[in-house]
Amino acid sequence: MRAFRLVSIVEAVSFLVLLLVAMPLKYLAEIPAAVSIVGPIHGILWIAYVALVLVVRAPLRWDGKRTVLALIASVLPVAPFFVERKWTTPAEPVGLGK
């Protein structure tokens, strides 16, 4: 679980760095090396995030809908922060609780 939380945060930060730092450097300052460096790092972190979503879904008792939403979160710049903060505690079984 700890690995998933860490990768969620780092993947989201890497996405923001790619979008807000590396891409402007590439297109506005004509420094394509920024994307060449940050892009693969973000790609590896994205793959790790997706793999860990599939690993943690059972221990967290995520249903299919929550799992798909967590996977969709991987392509939205700040959504992994939400997943890490709000969904890393086990979901209550349907029909129980409040």
XYZ file of C-alpha atoms in Angstrom:
98
model
C 0.000 0.000 0.000
C 2.828 2.331 0.845
C 4.362 1.847 -2.603
C 1.047 2.687 -4.274
C 0.648 5.861 -2.262
C 4.191 6.948 -3.068
C 3.906 6.137 -6.773
C 0.540 7.956 -6.969
C 2.104 11.140 -5.662
C 5.325 10.905 -7.655
C 3.467 10.027 -10.876
C 1.160 13.030 -10.472
C 4.115 15.332 -9.774
C 6.005 13.973 -12.800
C 2.943 14.611 -14.992
C 2.743 18.203 -13.770
C 6.475 18.709 -14.339
C 6.085 17.295 -17.851
C 3.141 19.565 -18.647
C 4.186 22.736 -16.843
C 7.971 22.690 -17.158
C 9.246 20.303 -19.814
C 6.659 21.025 -22.516
C 7.028 24.821 -22.276
C 10.810 24.413 -22.359
C 10.501 22.311 -25.489
C 8.112 24.560 -27.378
C 8.814 28.027 -25.995
C 12.547 27.853 -25.250
C 13.388 25.276 -27.927
C 14.929 22.876 -25.395
C 13.566 19.461 -26.468
C 15.889 17.661 -24.051
C 13.532 18.561 -21.199
C 10.799 16.316 -22.619
C 13.371 13.690 -23.596
C 14.379 13.423 -19.941
C 11.092 13.942 -18.082
C 8.926 12.010 -20.582
C 10.466 8.553 -20.047
C 10.602 9.059 -16.280
C 6.921 9.928 -16.263
C 6.198 6.963 -18.546
C 7.842 4.513 -16.150
C 5.973 6.028 -13.210
C 2.696 5.827 -15.150
C 3.239 2.127 -15.860
C 4.044 1.565 -12.168
C 0.861 3.421 -11.142
C -1.325 1.343 -13.478
C 0.288 -1.910 -12.311
C -0.116 -0.952 -8.657
C -3.781 -0.044 -9.160
C -4.299 -3.631 -10.284
C -2.310 -4.942 -7.303
C -4.059 -2.883 -4.599
C -7.621 -3.163 -5.877
C -8.278 -6.433 -4.009
C -6.769 -5.433 -0.625
C -8.645 -2.119 -0.828
C -11.823 -3.935 -1.877
C -12.319 -1.700 -4.904
C -15.132 -2.691 -7.214
C -14.757 -2.535 -10.978
C -16.060 1.031 -11.160
C -13.554 2.391 -8.646
C -10.732 0.471 -10.332
C -11.633 1.932 -13.735
C -11.865 5.418 -12.217
C -8.428 4.999 -10.616
C -7.060 3.951 -14.012
C -8.712 6.932 -15.709
C -7.149 9.125 -13.011
C -3.754 8.165 -14.401
C -4.325 10.325 -17.484
C -5.598 13.392 -15.604
C -2.868 15.670 -14.225
C -3.871 15.896 -10.545
C -6.314 13.004 -10.168
C -3.753 10.549 -8.693
C -3.454 12.941 -5.733
C -7.191 12.420 -5.137
C -6.911 8.636 -5.493
C -4.012 8.521 -3.044
C -5.709 10.774 -0.505
C -9.292 9.514 -0.656
C -9.249 5.904 -1.871
C -6.305 4.217 -0.168
C -8.417 2.996 2.702
C -10.550 -0.095 2.068
C -13.994 0.629 0.641
C -16.961 -0.456 2.706
C -18.749 -3.485 1.320
C -21.919 -2.566 -0.560
C -24.990 -2.556 1.648
C -23.088 -2.084 4.919
C -22.209 1.034 6.805
C -23.896 4.395 6.565
